[in-house]
Coordinates of C-alpha atoms in Angstrom, one line a residue:
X470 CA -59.1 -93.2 140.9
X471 CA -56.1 -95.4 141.2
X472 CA -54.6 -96.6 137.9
X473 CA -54.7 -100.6 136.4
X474 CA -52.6 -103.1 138.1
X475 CA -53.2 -105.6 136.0
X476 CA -50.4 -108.1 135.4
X477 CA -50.5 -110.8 133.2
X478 CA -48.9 -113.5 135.7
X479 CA -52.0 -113.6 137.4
X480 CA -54.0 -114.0 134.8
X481 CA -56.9 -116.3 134.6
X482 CA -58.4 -118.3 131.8
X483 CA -62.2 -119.6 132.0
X484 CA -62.8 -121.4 128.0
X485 CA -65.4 -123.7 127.5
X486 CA -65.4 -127.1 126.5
X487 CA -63.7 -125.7 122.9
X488 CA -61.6 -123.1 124.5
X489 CA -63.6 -119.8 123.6
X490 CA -64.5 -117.2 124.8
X491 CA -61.8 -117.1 127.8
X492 CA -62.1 -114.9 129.6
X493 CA -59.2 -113.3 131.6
X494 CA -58.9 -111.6 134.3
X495 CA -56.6 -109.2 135.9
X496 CA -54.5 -109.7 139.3
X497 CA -56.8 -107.0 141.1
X498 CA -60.0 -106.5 139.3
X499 CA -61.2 -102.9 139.2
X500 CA -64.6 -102.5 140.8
X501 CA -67.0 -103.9 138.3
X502 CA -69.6 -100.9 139.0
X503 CA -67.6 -99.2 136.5
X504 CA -68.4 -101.5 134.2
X505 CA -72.6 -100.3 134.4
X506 CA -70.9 -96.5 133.2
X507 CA -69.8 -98.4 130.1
X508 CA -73.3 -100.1 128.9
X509 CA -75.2 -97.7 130.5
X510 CA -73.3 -94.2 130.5
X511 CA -76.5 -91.5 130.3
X512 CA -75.5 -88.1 130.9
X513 CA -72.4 -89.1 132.9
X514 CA -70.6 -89.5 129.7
X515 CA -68.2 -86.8 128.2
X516 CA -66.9 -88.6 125.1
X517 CA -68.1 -90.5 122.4
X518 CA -65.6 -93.0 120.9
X519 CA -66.2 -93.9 117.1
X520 CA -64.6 -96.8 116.1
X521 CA -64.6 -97.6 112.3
X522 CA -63.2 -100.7 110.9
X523 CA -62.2 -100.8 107.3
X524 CA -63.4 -102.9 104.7
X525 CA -61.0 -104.4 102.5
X526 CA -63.8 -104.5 99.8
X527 CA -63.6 -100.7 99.8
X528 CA -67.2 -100.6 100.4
X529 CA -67.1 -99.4 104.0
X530 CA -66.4 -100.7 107.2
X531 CA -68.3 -101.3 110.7
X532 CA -68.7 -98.5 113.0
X533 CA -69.6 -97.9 116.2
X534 CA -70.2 -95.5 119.0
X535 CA -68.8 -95.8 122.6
X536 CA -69.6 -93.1 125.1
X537 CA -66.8 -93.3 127.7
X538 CA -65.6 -91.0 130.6
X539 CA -62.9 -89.1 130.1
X540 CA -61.5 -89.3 133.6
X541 CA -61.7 -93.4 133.5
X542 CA -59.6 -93.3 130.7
X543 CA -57.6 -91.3 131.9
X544 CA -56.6 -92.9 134.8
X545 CA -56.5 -95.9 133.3
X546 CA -55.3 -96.1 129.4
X547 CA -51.9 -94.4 129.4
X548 CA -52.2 -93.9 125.3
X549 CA -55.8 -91.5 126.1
X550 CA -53.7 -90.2 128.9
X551 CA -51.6 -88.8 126.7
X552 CA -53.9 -87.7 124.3
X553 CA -56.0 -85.7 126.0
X554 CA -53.3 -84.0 127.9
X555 CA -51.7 -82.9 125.0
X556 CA -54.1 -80.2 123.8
X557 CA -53.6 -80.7 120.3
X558 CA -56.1 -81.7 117.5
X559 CA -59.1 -83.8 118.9
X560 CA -58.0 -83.9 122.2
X561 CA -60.8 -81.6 123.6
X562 CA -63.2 -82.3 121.3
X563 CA -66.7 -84.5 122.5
X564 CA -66.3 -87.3 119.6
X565 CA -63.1 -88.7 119.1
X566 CA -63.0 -90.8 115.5
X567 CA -60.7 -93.9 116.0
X568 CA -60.4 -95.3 112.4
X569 CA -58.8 -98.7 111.4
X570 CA -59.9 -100.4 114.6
X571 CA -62.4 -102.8 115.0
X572 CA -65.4 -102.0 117.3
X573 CA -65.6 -105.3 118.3
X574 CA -61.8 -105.4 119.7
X575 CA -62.3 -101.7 120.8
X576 CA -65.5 -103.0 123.0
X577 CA -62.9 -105.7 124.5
X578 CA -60.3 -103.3 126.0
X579 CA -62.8 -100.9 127.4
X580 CA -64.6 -103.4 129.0
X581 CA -60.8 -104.6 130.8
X582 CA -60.7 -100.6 131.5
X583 CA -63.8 -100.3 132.6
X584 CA -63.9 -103.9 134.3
X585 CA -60.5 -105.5 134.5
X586 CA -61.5 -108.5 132.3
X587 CA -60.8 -109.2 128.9
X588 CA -62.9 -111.7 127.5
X589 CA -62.1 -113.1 123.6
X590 CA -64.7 -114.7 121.6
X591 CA -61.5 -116.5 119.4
X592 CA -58.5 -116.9 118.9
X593 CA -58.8 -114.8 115.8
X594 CA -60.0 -112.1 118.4
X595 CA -57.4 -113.0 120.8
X596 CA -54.7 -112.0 118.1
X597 CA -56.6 -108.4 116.6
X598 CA -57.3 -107.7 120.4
X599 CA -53.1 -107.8 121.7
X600 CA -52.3 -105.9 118.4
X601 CA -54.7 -103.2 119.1
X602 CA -53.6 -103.1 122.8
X603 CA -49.9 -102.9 121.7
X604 CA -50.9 -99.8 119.1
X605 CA -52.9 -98.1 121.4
X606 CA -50.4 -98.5 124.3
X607 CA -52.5 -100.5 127.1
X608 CA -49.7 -102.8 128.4
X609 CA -51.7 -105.1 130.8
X610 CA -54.1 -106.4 128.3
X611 CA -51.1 -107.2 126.1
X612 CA -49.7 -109.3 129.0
X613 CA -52.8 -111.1 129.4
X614 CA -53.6 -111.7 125.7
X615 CA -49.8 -112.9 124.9
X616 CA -50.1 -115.4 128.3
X617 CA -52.9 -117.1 127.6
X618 CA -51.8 -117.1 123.7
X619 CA -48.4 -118.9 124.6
X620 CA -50.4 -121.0 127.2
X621 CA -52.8 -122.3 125.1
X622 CA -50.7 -123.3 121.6
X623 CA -51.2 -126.8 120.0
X624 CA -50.1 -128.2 116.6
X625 CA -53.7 -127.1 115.6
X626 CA -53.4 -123.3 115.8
X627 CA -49.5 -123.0 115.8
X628 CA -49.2 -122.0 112.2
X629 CA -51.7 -119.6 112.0
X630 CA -50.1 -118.1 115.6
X631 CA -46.8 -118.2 113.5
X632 CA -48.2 -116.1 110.9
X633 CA -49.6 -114.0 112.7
X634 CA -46.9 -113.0 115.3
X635 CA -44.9 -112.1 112.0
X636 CA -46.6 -109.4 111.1
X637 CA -46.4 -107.7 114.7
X638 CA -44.1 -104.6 115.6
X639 CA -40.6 -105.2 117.5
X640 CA -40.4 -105.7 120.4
X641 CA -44.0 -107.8 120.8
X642 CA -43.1 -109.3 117.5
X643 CA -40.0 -110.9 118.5
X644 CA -41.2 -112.8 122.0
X645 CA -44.0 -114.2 120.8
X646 CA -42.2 -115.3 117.6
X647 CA -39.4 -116.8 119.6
X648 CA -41.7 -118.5 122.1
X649 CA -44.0 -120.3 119.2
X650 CA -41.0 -121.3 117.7
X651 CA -39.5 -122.7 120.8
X652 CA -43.0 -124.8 121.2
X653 CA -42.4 -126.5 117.7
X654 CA -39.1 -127.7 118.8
X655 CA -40.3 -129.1 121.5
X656 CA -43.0 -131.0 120.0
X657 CA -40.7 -131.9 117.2
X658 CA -42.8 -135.7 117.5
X659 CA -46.0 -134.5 116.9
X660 CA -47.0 -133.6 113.0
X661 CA -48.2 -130.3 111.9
X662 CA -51.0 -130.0 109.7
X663 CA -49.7 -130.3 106.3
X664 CA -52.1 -128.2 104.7
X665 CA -51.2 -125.3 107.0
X666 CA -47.7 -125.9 106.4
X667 CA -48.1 -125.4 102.7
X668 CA -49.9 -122.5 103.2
X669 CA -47.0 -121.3 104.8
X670 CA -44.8 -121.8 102.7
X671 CA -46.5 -120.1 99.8
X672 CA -47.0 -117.1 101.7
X673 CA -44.5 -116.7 104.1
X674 CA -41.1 -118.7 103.3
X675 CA -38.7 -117.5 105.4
X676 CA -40.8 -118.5 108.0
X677 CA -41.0 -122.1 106.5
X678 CA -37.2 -122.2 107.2
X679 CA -37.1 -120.7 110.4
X680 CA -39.5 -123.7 112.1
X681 CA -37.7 -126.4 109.8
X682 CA -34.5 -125.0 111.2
X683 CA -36.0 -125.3 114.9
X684 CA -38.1 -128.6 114.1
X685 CA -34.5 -129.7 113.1
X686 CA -32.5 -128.9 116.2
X687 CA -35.1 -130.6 117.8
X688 CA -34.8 -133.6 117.1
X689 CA -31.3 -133.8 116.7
X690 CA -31.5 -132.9 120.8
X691 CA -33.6 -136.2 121.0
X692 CA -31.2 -138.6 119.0
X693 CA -28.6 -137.2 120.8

């Protein structure tokens, strides 16, 4: 079973009229039968995933079986890989427990595993889907996500991107961050929202200086 080729250069976006869900779709989609094992494994199945969000309320979290094939992932997901050939803890066992990780954004990836398209109901899911494929170490979902995040800013979601993208590991952290703050220079005309900016500033100030700073340079290039 040869391995994802994914690349996010050739990815594709399909929105609707408002944008969501995209869907995006790798350079050379694996065979879509594979994507019948995943909704409807029966007795081919030799792991069961259970993914467990937490609840910040401390009152539990939503859960969720997946029954996968070991071999698929395998071939496929370089982080399960590595797990099950490491022969330690639960990488033999028959149910794997994945806890912090939303089954929602867990469904996502496996179906680009399974299917080699990624499809986001919003941007919200956009962001928690290329932070779980950074953790879990699935490279060409990243590159799709972070494409069609960088392809698709506007003063409406910028902030919230911003935000967002600060909270993210090195190295993904840094591109994206760079790359969103790039876009506010050069659409130093148009106004960001100014609710959103106070919210920013409350919450995160440094940041507040770092786009001033490029909002700045910005249009000193343009009197210039």
């Amino acid at each position: 079973m040869p391995p994802a080729t994914a690349t996010a250069t050739a990815a594709t976006a399909t929105p609707n009229a408002g944008g969501y869900p995209a869907v995006l779709q790798a350079a050379t989609p694996q065979l879509a039968d594979f994507l019948a094992l995943l909704e409807r494994p029966g007795p081919t199945s030799d792991l069961t995933i259970i993914a467990a969000a937490t609840s910040g309320g401390g009152g539990g979290g939503n859960s969720r079986n997946f029954n996968v094939h070991r071999a698929i992932l395998a071939a496929r997901w370089p982080y399960f890989a590595t797990l099950f050939a490491s022969g330690l803890g639960d990488s033999g066992a028959r149910e794997l427990p994945l806890p912090d990780i939303d089954p929602d954004d867990l469904q996502v990836l496996l179906r680009f595993v399974y299917g080699g398209e990624l499809v986001v109901a919003s941007r919200k899911q956009t962001h928690s889907c290329a932070a779980l494929a950074d953790r879990l170490l699935l490279p060409q979902a990243v590159g799709l996500l972070q494409e069609h995040l960088l392809s698709t800013l506007s003063v409406d979601t910028i902030i919230a991107d911003l935000m967002w993208a600060a909270g993210l590991p090195d190295p993904l952290q840094w591109e994206l961050f760079v790359s969103m703050l790039d876009f506010c220079g050069a659409d130093v005309e148009e106004e960001l929202p100014l609710g959103e900016l106070q919210q920013l500033a409350a919450a995160r100030p440094e940041l507040m200086a770092q786009l001033y700073t490029a909002r700045r340079r910005a249009a000193g290039r343009l009197r210039s």
